Structures are given as structure tokens and as C-alpha cells.
Amino acid sequence: MTDALKNINPNVSVDCVVFGFDNEKLNVLLIEQKMANKDKVQFALPGDLIVDEESLDDAANRVLEEITGISGIFLRQFKAFGDPNRVSDIKDLDWLKSYRRNPQARVITVAYLALVKMDEFQPEASSFAERVFWQELESMPSLAFDHNKILNEALDRLRDDFVNHRTGFELLPELFTLGHIQKLYEIILGKELDKRNFRKKILKEKLVSATNQKQTGVLHKPAILYTLNHDNI
Amino acid sequence: MTDALKNINPNVSVDCVVFGFDNEKLNVLLIEQKMANKDKVQFALPGDLIVDEESLDDAANRVLEEITGISGIFLRQFKAFGDPNRVSDIKDLDWLKSYRRNPQARVITVAYLALVKMDEFQPEASSFAERVFWQELESMPSLAFDHNKILNEALDRLRDDFVNHRTGFELLPELFTLGHIQKLYEIILGKELDKRNFRKKILKEKLVSATNQKQTGVLHKPAILYTLNHDNI
DNA sequence: TCCCCAAGTGTAAAAAATACACTAAGTTTG
DNA sequence: CAAACTTAGTGTATTTTTTACACTTGGGGA
């Protein structure tokens, strides 16, 4: 779709909370923009106004790709944010003016959530963002607008999904160990889990199968490699 | 707020799915409008465009009160709907023209959910709606726009809340029997529950306390009346 | 006084959750 | 090549939760 045909809706945006898993820590995809006065920077979740001809889901996917180059991931809507003061701060306005025609418009945003393997997605800055990068959740800076609030609600939702075993395995490599799954769960949930009990539960769900291969090159007893039962999900 | 001061946002609406419980069946609050050609009627969920100066939550409460006279209930946001074709049907447009300045505008709607005691809320038609009424869920007619879809998703969400015991008791009278609670759950979930197991579970949650009163005037063994433990919720 | 009707109650079995400690199999180091 | 290191891998006992199931009770109405 060319710009000429785009019918940008000034009142509705989408924001994407993309969590990235690197086998160690939980990260979030952020963008950085220079402020108008050049000596300060602003961090934000990737997001933008929607186009009238697309669905909200399509908008989320398009915006994420345009801003970060990331596409083809499963983005799930989790909540709309519509406080009339959510875009009110002077610093936000200053920034907004640089790229929106009508920076004072009331904007409600529909927030989306995703979880991906970090190393499969190398974000690339677009003209829109000065920089796109993975930020560790533990040292999250202050974000534009109400984006810290949106992020916190996204994290609650993500954990809820993990507790109910509705997600997670798709983040693992083709072949993985039970230790990998456990570490994933521990990182997302932010707490340690009992090894034996965790294994019992995972194996009972029958979503993974052991292969006849083992890890190599590790400096300890090599673990059996497992693979996803795609048909069972 | 007078009309003159209202800054109506043409792109964002709220819709309210208000479930009503009458101790027998689950109902939904609907509005009826005459079509332009007067010989057909249209049913819909109560909803309308938001005003720029209010939050989404405030908009949902205002709109519900304006259209149906119902106020002071807990409305919970559950999802935004934004398919560009959601308001496309000829019959919908015909109707929309009668009260919106710009009936062709792309509208995304944020849907809210509530559950109330029917007999505490006598809906009253406003100028906006020809009629406001409780419709039994079992015989739901075809609704305007994508309102049947919105309703179905609301029901899924409501049941999910009940399964996890996050809601429900507030629908009961000041004094109620364990049988009342069970019936409420059975109606919402649409299935029968085992009496003894249900009682065990409810009592273990310690959200209700027995009083020293009993039912009177019933033609069977009178049940012990219970009351809510407000501090425990 | 007998009937009707929902209230009220207990137990056994199965399933799920939790707590807990040692041996095994590789790699590296001395 | 032996010792040290590191994570893999395993079983059991206990508690908690879930499920299935049938009879007696107390009041009102006939």
C-alpha cells in the first residue's frame, strides 16, 4: 500500500510489547527517538496509528514490521488503553510533534503482546526510530506515555499464560532439553521450580517427545534432546 | 457536560454486554431501533462513540446510563474489536445514518462486560433507543454489526471468571442460601454441578458465613441463610 | 398424619501437587 | 589417569484436591 492510499486514523494506535527470550533473561523490544531539542532521548514501545483499511491485528503486525523489521510473529491483543491524559506529558508532546500531523488528538491504543526467541529476530531501525533494541526487563528505563503501565500489564498476562501452560515451547530450538524448558519457565515466571516435579508435569502433558540424541560439547553429563509434538498442540 | 462541550470522537466507540441474572436464566441487555424504512427493527448492544475528554471506562459507564438509564455497575473491559468491515452491512448503515454525522467513519469499539441482578435494574428507553429490554440468552436474535461476536466473546470471558471463582457472589441478595449460589453457577456455566462437592468448595473459600437465620415460607425444608464476608474479598 | 420437596450431610477413591537427595555421565584440570 | 566439576536424571511418601455417589431431615400443604 502506498502512502497516498493510506488513510491514517488519528485516534487509534497499536502498541506492541514484544518479549524476547535469550536463554538467560527476559527482554523487551524498545525504540529510541531523539527529542526535538536533540540532547535527550526517549524510549518507547513500538507502536503507531492505524490505517482505516486494516484490522487491528493487521495494524499491529504492519506497525511492528515497519518500525523494527520484525514480522511473522504471533501478536495477541490484550487490552485497550484510553486514559485521555495518557499522551499529555510535555516531553511526550515535544516528541510527538516531530512526526504526527495532529499531535494533540485523543489517541486510544490497543496493546499487543508477543514472545519470541531473541536470536531469530535482529531488529533494524527504520526512519521512524533512531534505534531499535532489546532491553533487559530487569533494568527497564522510563518509557514514553503510559508505556511502562502497558508493559507491566503485558507481563502479568504473559505469566498467566505460562502458569496455565498455554504457551512457551515454541520458544525453544528444534531440539531442546528438559532443562531448557525449565529455565524458560523460571525466567518468565521469575522464580525457581523443582526439577523433578517440573519434569513429571511436562512429560505428562505429552507435548514433547524424547529423540535418541544427546547434547554434545557440554562440560557435564549430556542431556537427552527432546522435540515438539506438533500434532498434539 | 452539555452537548456543546462534547468533543465526540468519530473513530472510537464502547459497547456494553450487560448480563442480567433473574434466578432462572441468563439475559442480555439489548436496545431496539427502528430502521429508516420503519417496517423493520434492529437489535444491538448498548454502545456509542466516546467523548475525547473521558477515559474508556468512563465512556462505557456514561453510554450505558444514557442509553439504558443503568448506572453504578462494574463494567470490565474485555476486548477491542476493530475489523474494518465490522460496520459494513447495508442494514447497519441505513440505521447508522439516522443518528451519526459521519456514518462511514472507521469505528473500532472497546467492549465491556458486566453481570447484574436483573430486578435491580429496570432499563428505560432513551431518545436514542426505541426500546431497551432484557433478552434471554437462549433465544438471542441477530444483532447489528458484529455484536453477536462480541456477545459470544463476552460470555466466554464471563464463564472463565466463574470457573476461577473470581466473581459471582455479588449477584446474590443480602441473605442467600448455598442452593442460590449453586443455581447461579449452574446458569452461568450452563451445566449441572454436584451439590456436595460444590458446597465443600464454596465453604472452603471462606467468602460466605452462615447466619443463624433460615428461609421461611418455602414448601420444603428451609435452608440456612448465608451472608457475604466483604472483608475477605 | 402423610406426602412433597429441596436441604443437608460423609466417605472412599483417584488424581494432582509438593517436598526432598542421591547417582550418572561427560569435560576439564593437574 | 585420577580427581574435580557440572548438570542430567531418577522415586517415593505425604498432602491436597477432585470426583463420584445416596440417604435422612424439616417444614408446608393436602
Short mmCIF file of C-alpha atoms (C1' of nucleotides) in Angstrom, two decimals:
data_model
loop_
_atom_site.label_atom_id
_atom_site.label_comp_id
_atom_site.label_asym_id
_atom_site.label_seq_id
_atom_site.Cartn_x
_atom_site.Cartn_y
_atom_site.Cartn_z
CA MET A 1 0.00 0.00 0.00
CA THR A 2 1.48 3.35 -0.96
CA ASP A 3 1.38 6.32 1.32
CA ALA A 4 -1.07 8.06 -0.97
CA LEU A 5 -3.66 5.39 -0.38
CA LYS A 6 -3.20 5.25 3.34
CA ASN A 7 -5.97 6.65 5.38
CA ILE A 8 -4.35 7.16 8.73
CA ASN A 9 -6.74 7.19 11.63
CA PRO A 10 -5.68 9.94 14.03
CA ASN A 11 -7.43 8.45 17.04
CA VAL A 12 -6.40 4.83 17.23
CA SER A 13 -2.95 3.34 17.59
CA VAL A 14 -1.47 -0.06 18.32
CA ASP A 15 1.48 -0.74 20.60
CA CYS A 16 3.46 -3.97 20.64
CA VAL A 17 5.07 -5.48 23.70
CA VAL A 18 7.49 -7.99 22.20
CA PHE A 19 9.23 -10.06 24.83
CA GLY A 20 12.49 -11.63 23.75
CA PHE A 21 13.98 -14.74 25.30
CA ASP A 22 17.74 -15.31 25.02
CA ASN A 23 18.03 -18.35 27.29
CA GLU A 24 19.17 -16.10 30.08
CA LYS A 25 16.94 -13.10 30.59
CA LEU A 26 13.67 -11.67 29.52
CA ASN A 27 13.98 -8.65 27.25
CA VAL A 28 11.58 -6.21 25.66
CA LEU A 29 11.84 -4.63 22.25
CA LEU A 30 12.09 -0.86 22.53
CA ILE A 31 12.66 2.03 20.18
CA GLU A 32 14.65 5.14 20.89
CA GLN A 33 13.93 8.56 19.45
CA LYS A 34 15.74 11.85 19.79
CA MET A 35 13.76 14.64 21.35
CA ALA A 36 13.28 17.85 19.40
CA ASN A 37 15.96 19.58 21.42
CA LYS A 38 18.42 16.86 20.50
CA ASP A 39 20.08 16.47 23.87
CA LYS A 40 17.68 13.97 25.31
CA VAL A 41 16.36 10.64 24.12
CA GLN A 42 13.03 8.98 24.60
CA PHE A 43 12.30 5.27 24.85
CA ALA A 44 9.01 3.70 23.84
CA LEU A 45 7.29 0.53 22.78
CA PRO A 46 6.98 0.17 19.03
CA GLY A 47 3.59 1.48 18.02
CA ASP A 48 1.81 3.82 15.65
CA LEU A 49 -1.54 4.99 14.37
CA ILE A 50 -3.64 2.51 12.46
CA VAL A 51 -4.77 2.80 8.87
CA ASP A 52 -8.52 2.76 8.26
CA GLU A 53 -8.46 -0.11 5.81
CA GLU A 54 -6.73 -2.65 8.07
CA SER A 55 -7.88 -4.67 11.06
CA LEU A 56 -6.33 -4.08 14.46
CA ASP A 57 -4.41 -7.34 14.19
CA ASP A 58 -3.10 -6.37 10.78
CA ALA A 59 -2.16 -2.95 12.06
CA ALA A 60 -0.14 -4.43 14.90
CA ASN A 61 1.80 -6.65 12.51
CA ARG A 62 2.36 -3.90 9.99
CA VAL A 63 3.49 -1.34 12.55
CA LEU A 64 5.88 -3.76 14.19
CA GLU A 65 7.44 -4.64 10.87
CA GLU A 66 7.69 -1.05 9.71
CA ILE A 67 9.36 0.11 12.87
CA THR A 68 11.54 -2.83 13.74
CA GLY A 69 11.73 -5.07 10.68
CA ILE A 70 10.26 -7.95 12.66
CA SER A 71 7.42 -9.85 11.01
CA GLY A 72 5.68 -13.17 11.09
CA ILE A 73 5.28 -13.46 14.83
CA PHE A 74 2.12 -14.15 16.77
CA LEU A 75 0.86 -10.92 18.29
CA ARG A 76 -2.02 -11.23 20.70
CA GLN A 77 -4.27 -8.34 21.66
CA PHE A 78 -4.53 -7.98 25.41
CA LYS A 79 -6.02 -4.61 26.29
CA ALA A 80 -7.03 -1.17 25.07
CA PHE A 81 -5.69 1.85 26.92
CA GLY A 82 -7.67 5.04 26.70
CA ASP A 83 -6.98 7.42 29.52
CA PRO A 84 -7.45 10.88 27.98
CA ASN A 85 -4.25 12.01 29.72
CA ARG A 86 -2.13 9.12 28.54
CA VAL A 87 -0.44 11.38 25.98
CA SER A 88 -0.16 14.60 27.90
CA ASP A 89 3.32 14.99 29.22
CA ILE A 90 5.24 17.89 27.74
CA LYS A 91 8.16 15.66 26.87
CA ASP A 92 5.86 13.31 25.00
CA LEU A 93 4.21 16.11 23.06
CA ASP A 94 7.52 17.59 22.14
CA TRP A 95 8.47 14.29 20.65
CA LEU A 96 5.13 13.59 19.01
CA LYS A 97 5.15 16.86 17.14
CA SER A 98 8.11 15.66 15.18
CA TYR A 99 6.16 13.07 13.30
CA ARG A 100 2.41 13.39 13.74
CA ARG A 101 0.25 15.87 11.95
CA ASN A 102 -2.13 16.32 14.81
CA PRO A 103 -0.18 15.69 17.99
CA GLN A 104 -2.97 16.89 20.24
CA ALA A 105 -5.52 14.34 19.04
CA ARG A 106 -7.04 12.00 21.55
CA VAL A 107 -5.44 8.61 20.91
CA ILE A 108 -6.56 5.34 22.36
CA THR A 109 -4.17 2.47 21.86
CA VAL A 110 -4.75 -1.23 21.52
CA ALA A 111 -1.88 -3.17 23.06
CA TYR A 112 -0.47 -6.41 21.68
CA LEU A 113 1.79 -9.00 23.23
CA ALA A 114 4.27 -11.47 21.78
CA LEU A 115 7.11 -13.66 22.94
CA VAL A 116 9.94 -14.62 20.61
CA LYS A 117 13.41 -16.05 20.53
CA MET A 118 15.70 -13.05 20.52
CA ASP A 119 18.33 -14.53 18.28
CA GLU A 120 15.83 -15.15 15.50
CA PHE A 121 14.91 -11.50 15.28
CA GLN A 122 17.56 -8.89 14.74
CA PRO A 123 15.62 -5.65 14.95
CA GLU A 124 16.61 -2.98 12.45
CA ALA A 125 16.00 0.69 12.97
CA SER A 126 13.74 2.34 10.42
CA SER A 127 13.48 6.02 9.57
CA PHE A 128 10.82 6.16 12.24
CA ALA A 129 13.09 5.13 15.07
CA GLU A 130 16.61 6.21 15.74
CA ARG A 131 17.37 2.87 17.23
CA VAL A 132 15.57 -0.40 17.91
CA PHE A 133 16.98 -2.67 20.57
CA TRP A 134 16.35 -5.36 23.13
CA GLN A 135 16.18 -4.05 26.66
CA GLU A 136 16.53 -6.32 29.67
CA LEU A 137 13.36 -6.32 31.67
CA GLU A 138 15.26 -6.01 34.92
CA SER A 139 16.65 -2.60 34.05
CA MET A 140 13.77 -1.08 32.16
CA PRO A 141 14.05 2.69 31.75
CA SER A 142 11.20 5.14 31.97
CA LEU A 143 9.15 4.96 28.79
CA ALA A 144 7.05 7.45 26.85
CA PHE A 145 3.35 7.98 27.54
CA ASP A 146 1.83 5.17 29.63
CA HIS A 147 4.11 2.56 28.13
CA ASN A 148 5.50 1.36 31.45
CA LYS A 149 1.96 0.62 32.53
CA ILE A 150 1.22 -1.20 29.30
CA LEU A 151 4.39 -3.23 29.72
CA ASN A 152 3.51 -4.26 33.26
CA GLU A 153 0.07 -5.44 32.24
CA ALA A 154 1.59 -7.37 29.35
CA LEU A 155 3.95 -9.13 31.72
CA ASP A 156 1.10 -10.10 34.04
CA ARG A 157 -0.72 -11.58 31.08
CA LEU A 158 2.32 -13.44 29.81
CA ARG A 159 2.91 -15.05 33.20
CA ASP A 160 -0.70 -16.00 33.45
CA ASP A 161 -0.37 -17.85 30.16
CA PHE A 162 2.69 -19.70 31.38
CA VAL A 163 1.11 -20.74 34.65
CA ASN A 164 -1.69 -22.31 32.66
CA HIS A 165 0.72 -23.99 30.24
CA ARG A 166 -0.88 -22.29 27.27
CA THR A 167 2.37 -21.22 25.73
CA GLY A 168 6.11 -21.50 25.85
CA PHE A 169 7.52 -24.45 23.95
CA GLU A 170 7.53 -22.64 20.64
CA LEU A 171 10.37 -20.54 22.03
CA LEU A 172 12.74 -23.46 22.14
CA PRO A 173 15.08 -24.63 19.40
CA GLU A 174 14.21 -27.63 17.23
CA LEU A 175 15.90 -29.92 19.70
CA PHE A 176 15.99 -28.97 23.35
CA THR A 177 16.49 -30.47 26.76
CA LEU A 178 14.04 -30.56 29.61
CA GLY A 179 16.44 -28.26 31.40
CA HIS A 180 15.91 -25.68 28.65
CA ILE A 181 12.15 -25.73 29.16
CA GLN A 182 12.53 -25.40 32.87
CA LYS A 183 14.88 -22.47 32.52
CA LEU A 184 12.41 -20.78 30.16
CA TYR A 185 9.65 -21.16 32.70
CA GLU A 186 11.84 -19.96 35.52
CA ILE A 187 12.85 -16.85 33.60
CA ILE A 188 9.31 -15.96 32.60
CA LEU A 189 7.82 -16.63 36.00
CA GLY A 190 10.75 -15.12 37.84
CA LYS A 191 11.14 -17.97 40.33
CA GLU A 192 12.79 -21.36 40.71
CA LEU A 193 10.91 -24.59 40.12
CA ASP A 194 11.51 -28.08 41.47
CA LYS A 195 13.30 -30.14 38.83
CA ARG A 196 11.63 -33.48 39.39
CA ASN A 197 8.14 -32.12 39.73
CA PHE A 198 8.55 -29.90 36.70
CA ARG A 199 9.71 -32.83 34.56
CA LYS A 200 6.85 -35.02 35.71
CA LYS A 201 4.35 -32.37 34.72
CA ILE A 202 5.87 -31.54 31.35
CA LEU A 203 6.16 -35.18 30.37
CA LYS A 204 2.60 -35.90 31.43
CA GLU A 205 1.29 -33.24 29.07
CA LYS A 206 2.77 -35.27 26.18
CA LEU A 207 3.64 -32.19 24.18
CA VAL A 208 7.26 -33.21 23.75
CA SER A 209 8.98 -36.47 22.78
CA ALA A 210 12.46 -37.68 23.51
CA THR A 211 14.70 -38.23 20.49
CA ASN A 212 17.61 -40.67 20.57
CA GLN A 213 20.10 -37.85 20.51
CA LYS A 214 22.09 -36.24 23.27
CA GLN A 215 23.76 -32.93 23.84
CA THR A 216 27.42 -32.77 22.83
CA GLY A 217 30.22 -30.47 23.83
CA VAL A 218 28.82 -29.61 27.22
CA LEU A 219 31.06 -29.85 30.22
CA HIS A 220 28.77 -32.10 32.18
CA LYS A 221 26.55 -35.10 31.65
CA PRO A 222 24.87 -34.62 28.26
CA ALA A 223 21.09 -34.33 28.35
CA ILE A 224 18.63 -36.18 26.16
CA LEU A 225 17.26 -33.94 23.40
CA TYR A 226 13.53 -33.55 23.01
CA THR A 227 11.37 -32.32 20.18
CA LEU A 228 7.88 -30.80 19.95
CA ASN A 229 4.84 -32.95 19.21
CA HIS A 230 3.31 -30.52 16.75
CA ASP A 231 0.22 -32.61 16.18
CA ASN A 232 -0.64 -32.60 19.85
CA ILE A 233 -0.98 -28.86 20.32
CA MET B 1 -21.44 18.13 30.38
CA THR B 2 -23.58 19.86 27.81
CA ASP B 3 -23.67 18.79 24.23
CA ALA B 4 -21.91 21.96 23.19
CA LEU B 5 -18.84 20.98 25.15
CA LYS B 6 -18.74 17.41 23.97
CA ASN B 7 -16.00 16.51 21.63
CA ILE B 8 -17.24 13.32 20.11
CA ASN B 9 -14.57 11.06 18.73
CA PRO B 10 -15.80 9.63 15.43
CA ASN B 11 -13.47 6.63 15.48
CA VAL B 12 -13.85 5.02 18.86
CA SER B 13 -16.92 3.58 20.49
CA VAL B 14 -17.69 1.46 23.52
CA ASP B 15 -20.19 -1.39 23.64
CA CYS B 16 -21.57 -2.88 26.82
CA VAL B 17 -22.53 -6.51 27.27
CA VAL B 18 -24.64 -6.42 30.41
CA PHE B 19 -25.66 -9.86 31.55
CA GLY B 20 -28.71 -9.97 33.80
CA PHE B 21 -29.44 -12.75 36.24
CA ASP B 22 -33.02 -13.32 37.34
CA ASN B 23 -32.51 -16.53 39.32
CA GLU B 24 -33.70 -18.52 36.37
CA LYS B 25 -31.99 -17.57 33.15
CA LEU B 26 -29.17 -15.52 31.83
CA ASN B 27 -30.27 -12.41 29.92
CA VAL B 28 -28.52 -9.69 27.99
CA LEU B 29 -29.46 -6.04 27.82
CA LEU B 30 -30.33 -5.02 24.27
CA ILE B 31 -31.67 -1.96 22.54
CA GLU B 32 -34.08 -1.86 19.66
CA GLN B 33 -34.14 0.79 16.97
CA LYS B 34 -36.45 1.31 14.05
CA MET B 35 -34.83 1.19 10.65
CA ALA B 36 -35.14 4.21 8.37
CA ASN B 37 -37.84 2.50 6.35
CA LYS B 38 -39.87 1.95 9.53
CA ASP B 39 -41.01 -1.58 8.78
CA LYS B 40 -38.05 -3.36 10.27
CA VAL B 41 -36.33 -3.23 13.61
CA GLN B 42 -32.74 -3.67 14.55
CA PHE B 43 -31.32 -5.06 17.80
CA ALA B 44 -27.97 -4.11 19.22
CA LEU B 45 -25.85 -3.95 22.32
CA PRO B 46 -25.93 -0.56 24.01
CA GLY B 47 -22.94 1.42 22.79
CA ASP B 48 -21.90 4.72 21.31
CA LEU B 49 -18.96 6.88 20.33
CA ILE B 50 -16.72 8.14 23.07
CA VAL B 51 -16.07 11.74 24.03
CA ASP B 52 -12.48 12.92 23.86
CA GLU B 53 -12.32 14.16 27.43
CA GLU B 54 -13.33 10.90 29.11
CA SER B 55 -11.49 7.63 29.73
CA LEU B 56 -12.73 4.43 28.11
CA ASP B 57 -14.07 3.21 31.43
CA ASP B 58 -15.91 6.48 31.96
CA ALA B 59 -17.27 6.33 28.42
CA ALA B 60 -18.66 2.85 28.97
CA ASN B 61 -20.45 3.94 32.13
CA ARG B 62 -21.78 7.13 30.59
CA VAL B 63 -23.01 5.48 27.42
CA LEU B 64 -24.74 2.72 29.30
CA GLU B 65 -26.50 5.20 31.53
CA GLU B 66 -27.51 7.48 28.68
CA ILE B 67 -28.98 4.70 26.63
CA THR B 68 -30.50 2.49 29.28
CA GLY B 69 -30.67 4.51 32.49
CA ILE B 70 -28.49 1.93 34.24
CA SER B 71 -25.59 3.26 36.28
CA GLY B 72 -23.31 2.33 39.10
CA ILE B 73 -22.42 -1.15 37.92
CA PHE B 74 -18.98 -2.65 37.48
CA LEU B 75 -18.13 -2.71 33.79
CA ARG B 76 -14.96 -4.54 32.84
CA GLN B 77 -13.15 -4.04 29.57
CA PHE B 78 -12.52 -7.33 27.83
CA LYS B 79 -11.51 -6.70 24.23
CA ALA B 80 -11.27 -4.21 21.41
CA PHE B 81 -12.88 -5.08 18.08
CA GLY B 82 -11.50 -3.43 15.01
CA ASP B 83 -12.28 -5.32 11.85
CA PRO B 84 -12.61 -2.60 9.18
CA ASN B 85 -15.71 -4.36 7.87
CA ARG B 86 -17.44 -4.63 11.21
CA VAL B 87 -19.79 -1.79 10.26
CA SER B 88 -20.42 -2.51 6.64
CA ASP B 89 -23.75 -4.16 6.21
CA ILE B 90 -26.30 -2.11 4.30
CA LYS B 91 -28.85 -2.58 7.00
CA ASP B 92 -26.41 -1.28 9.58
CA LEU B 93 -25.52 1.76 7.53
CA ASP B 94 -29.13 2.58 6.91
CA TRP B 95 -29.64 2.64 10.61
CA LEU B 96 -26.45 4.47 11.47
CA LYS B 97 -27.27 7.34 9.15
CA SER B 98 -30.15 8.22 11.37
CA TYR B 99 -28.01 9.35 14.23
CA ARG B 100 -24.37 9.70 13.31
CA ARG B 101 -22.89 12.60 11.46
CA ASN B 102 -20.31 10.55 9.68
CA PRO B 103 -21.75 7.06 9.30
CA GLN B 104 -18.92 5.89 7.04
CA ALA B 105 -16.13 6.54 9.54
CA ARG B 106 -13.95 3.65 10.60
CA VAL B 107 -15.01 2.79 14.12
CA ILE B 108 -13.17 0.50 16.47
CA THR B 109 -15.07 -0.45 19.56
CA VAL B 110 -13.91 -1.35 23.04
CA ALA B 111 -16.20 -3.93 24.58
CA TYR B 112 -17.18 -4.03 28.23
CA LEU B 113 -18.77 -6.75 30.29
CA ALA B 114 -20.94 -6.70 33.40
CA LEU B 115 -23.21 -9.02 35.33
CA VAL B 116 -26.08 -7.69 37.41
CA LYS B 117 -29.23 -8.70 39.16
CA MET B 118 -31.99 -8.05 36.68
CA ASP B 119 -34.56 -6.94 39.19
CA GLU B 120 -32.33 -4.15 40.48
CA PHE B 121 -32.11 -2.54 37.07
CA GLN B 122 -35.21 -1.57 35.19
CA PRO B 123 -33.87 -0.30 31.91
CA GLU B 124 -35.58 2.76 30.49
CA ALA B 125 -35.54 3.66 26.83
CA SER B 126 -33.94 6.98 26.00
CA SER B 127 -34.42 9.09 22.90
CA PHE B 128 -31.53 7.13 21.45
CA ALA B 129 -33.23 3.78 21.63
CA GLU B 130 -36.78 2.94 20.80
CA ARG B 131 -36.77 0.26 23.43
CA VAL B 132 -34.37 -1.19 25.97
CA PHE B 133 -35.03 -4.68 27.24
CA TRP B 134 -33.65 -7.87 28.70
CA GLN B 135 -33.29 -10.64 26.16
CA GLU B 136 -32.88 -14.26 27.18
CA LEU B 137 -29.54 -15.57 26.08
CA GLU B 138 -31.09 -18.77 24.79
CA SER B 139 -33.13 -17.01 22.16
CA MET B 140 -30.80 -14.28 21.10
CA PRO B 141 -31.77 -12.62 17.81
CA SER B 142 -29.38 -11.49 15.13
CA LEU B 143 -27.73 -8.26 16.24
CA ALA B 144 -26.33 -5.24 14.42
CA PHE B 145 -22.73 -5.06 13.27
CA ASP B 146 -20.52 -7.68 14.89
CA HIS B 147 -22.47 -7.60 18.13
CA ASN B 148 -23.21 -11.33 18.14
CA LYS B 149 -19.50 -11.98 18.00
CA ILE B 150 -18.84 -9.51 20.80
CA LEU B 151 -21.54 -11.15 22.88
CA ASN B 152 -20.08 -14.61 22.42
CA GLU B 153 -16.64 -13.50 23.47
CA ALA B 154 -18.14 -11.78 26.50
CA LEU B 155 -19.85 -14.98 27.52
CA ASP B 156 -16.62 -16.95 27.22
CA ARG B 157 -14.94 -14.44 29.45
CA LEU B 158 -17.74 -14.44 31.99
CA ARG B 159 -17.63 -18.22 32.28
CA ASP B 160 -13.89 -18.17 32.64
CA ASP B 161 -14.27 -15.84 35.61
CA PHE B 162 -16.79 -18.13 37.21
CA VAL B 163 -14.69 -21.24 36.74
CA ASN B 164 -11.91 -19.48 38.59
CA HIS B 165 -14.26 -18.23 41.30
CA ARG B 166 -13.31 -14.65 40.67
CA THR B 167 -16.85 -13.39 40.64
CA GLY B 168 -20.43 -14.21 41.27
CA PHE B 169 -21.46 -13.74 44.86
CA GLU B 170 -22.23 -10.07 44.40
CA LEU B 171 -25.24 -11.13 42.37
CA LEU B 172 -26.96 -12.65 45.34
CA PRO B 173 -29.32 -10.95 47.76
CA GLU B 174 -28.11 -9.81 51.19
CA LEU B 175 -29.05 -13.19 52.60
CA PHE B 176 -28.89 -16.24 50.40
CA THR B 177 -28.71 -20.00 50.54
CA LEU B 178 -25.98 -22.24 49.24
CA GLY B 179 -28.57 -23.50 46.79
CA HIS B 180 -28.86 -20.00 45.38
CA ILE B 181 -25.15 -19.81 44.72
CA GLN B 182 -25.16 -23.19 43.09
CA LYS B 183 -28.03 -22.26 40.83
CA LEU B 184 -26.23 -19.07 39.83
CA TYR B 185 -23.15 -21.05 38.88
CA GLU B 186 -25.19 -23.61 37.01
CA ILE B 187 -26.95 -20.95 34.98
CA ILE B 188 -23.78 -19.07 34.10
CA LEU B 189 -21.82 -22.20 33.27
CA GLY B 190 -24.72 -23.88 31.56
CA LYS B 191 -24.31 -27.22 33.31
CA GLU B 192 -25.26 -29.04 36.50
CA LEU B 193 -22.90 -29.31 39.45
CA ASP B 194 -22.68 -31.88 42.22
CA LYS B 195 -24.32 -30.45 45.34
CA ARG B 196 -21.99 -31.84 47.96
CA ASN B 197 -18.80 -31.07 46.12
CA PHE B 198 -19.98 -27.60 45.27
CA ARG B 199 -20.79 -26.81 48.90
CA LYS B 200 -17.46 -28.13 50.10
CA LYS B 201 -15.61 -25.88 47.70
CA ILE B 202 -17.64 -22.75 48.38
CA LEU B 203 -17.34 -23.14 52.13
CA LYS B 204 -13.61 -23.75 51.92
CA GLU B 205 -13.12 -20.43 50.17
CA LYS B 206 -14.48 -18.72 53.28
CA LEU B 207 -16.14 -15.96 51.32
CA VAL B 208 -19.53 -16.54 52.93
CA SER B 209 -20.68 -17.08 56.51
CA ALA B 210 -23.75 -18.77 57.84
CA THR B 211 -26.15 -16.57 59.77
CA ASN B 212 -28.48 -18.01 62.39
CA GLN B 213 -31.48 -17.42 60.18
CA LYS B 214 -33.41 -19.75 57.93
CA GLN B 215 -35.61 -19.42 54.92
CA THR B 216 -39.33 -19.07 55.65
CA GLY B 217 -42.39 -19.70 53.57
CA VAL B 218 -40.81 -22.29 51.32
CA LEU B 219 -42.61 -25.54 50.79
CA HIS B 220 -39.70 -27.74 51.77
CA LYS B 221 -37.02 -27.88 54.43
CA PRO B 222 -35.86 -24.28 54.97
CA ALA B 223 -32.23 -23.61 54.15
CA ILE B 224 -29.73 -21.78 56.31
CA LEU B 225 -29.16 -18.23 55.11
CA TYR B 226 -25.63 -17.07 54.38
CA THR B 227 -24.10 -13.66 54.00
CA LEU B 228 -21.02 -12.33 52.20
CA ASN B 229 -17.72 -11.84 54.03
CA HIS B 230 -16.98 -8.46 52.49
CA ASP B 231 -13.61 -8.13 54.20
CA ASN B 232 -12.37 -11.36 52.71
CA ILE B 233 -12.71 -10.47 49.06
"C1'" DT C 1 -50.54 -37.91 59.55
"C1'" DC C 2 -48.80 -38.47 55.30
"C1'" DC C 3 -46.68 -36.54 51.25
"C1'" DC C 4 -43.81 -33.46 48.83
"C1'" DC C 5 -39.64 -31.05 48.20
"C1'" DA C 6 -35.27 -29.17 48.46
"C1'" DA C 7 -31.72 -29.04 52.42
"C1'" DG C 8 -28.15 -31.10 54.36
"C1'" DT C 9 -24.51 -34.46 55.19
"C1'" DG C 10 -19.70 -38.20 54.70
"C1'" DT C 11 -16.65 -41.22 52.69
"C1'" DA C 12 -13.81 -43.66 49.63
"C1'" DA C 13 -11.00 -43.46 45.50
"C1'" DA C 14 -8.33 -41.17 42.19
"C1'" DA C 15 -5.61 -37.51 40.68
"C1'" DA C 16 -2.58 -33.73 41.38
"C1'" DA C 17 0.77 -31.10 43.97
"C1'" DT C 18 4.60 -30.86 46.93
"C1'" DA C 19 8.92 -31.88 49.35
"C1'" DC C 20 13.09 -33.93 49.16
"C1'" DA C 21 18.70 -36.31 47.95
"C1'" DC C 22 21.44 -39.13 45.67
"C1'" DT C 23 23.89 -41.32 41.46
"C1'" DA C 24 25.37 -40.79 36.44
"C1'" DA C 25 27.99 -39.18 32.54
"C1'" DG C 26 30.52 -36.41 30.36
"C1'" DT C 27 34.60 -32.41 30.42
"C1'" DT C 28 38.45 -30.18 32.34
"C1'" DT C 29 42.39 -29.86 35.16
"C1'" DG C 30 46.56 -31.29 37.49
"C1'" DC D 1 44.66 -41.19 34.57
"C1'" DA D 2 42.53 -39.73 38.65
"C1'" DA D 3 40.10 -36.29 40.81
"C1'" DA D 4 37.04 -32.45 40.50
"C1'" DC D 5 33.39 -30.18 38.44
"C1'" DT D 6 28.79 -29.58 36.47
"C1'" DT D 7 24.30 -30.52 35.11
"C1'" DA D 8 21.26 -34.78 33.97
"C1'" DG D 9 18.38 -37.92 35.65
"C1'" DT D 10 15.53 -40.55 38.86
"C1'" DG D 11 11.45 -42.34 43.03
"C1'" DT D 12 8.76 -42.12 46.99
"C1'" DA D 13 5.97 -40.62 50.67
"C1'" DT D 14 2.66 -37.03 52.04
"C1'" DT D 15 -0.72 -33.80 51.42
"C1'" DT D 16 -4.23 -31.63 48.86
"C1'" DT D 17 -7.73 -31.57 45.51
"C1'" DT D 18 -11.17 -33.61 42.74
"C1'" DT D 19 -14.69 -36.70 41.83
"C1'" DA D 20 -18.46 -39.95 42.45
"C1'" DC D 21 -22.23 -41.23 44.92
"C1'" DA D 22 -27.38 -41.92 48.39
"C1'" DC D 23 -29.79 -41.31 52.33
"C1'" DT D 24 -32.05 -38.58 56.20
"C1'" DT D 25 -34.20 -34.09 57.70
"C1'" DG D 26 -37.60 -30.42 58.46
"C1'" DG D 27 -41.01 -27.59 57.17
"C1'" DG D 28 -45.57 -26.68 54.38
"C1'" DG D 29 -49.70 -28.31 52.17
"C1'" DA D 30 -53.37 -31.57 51.49
#
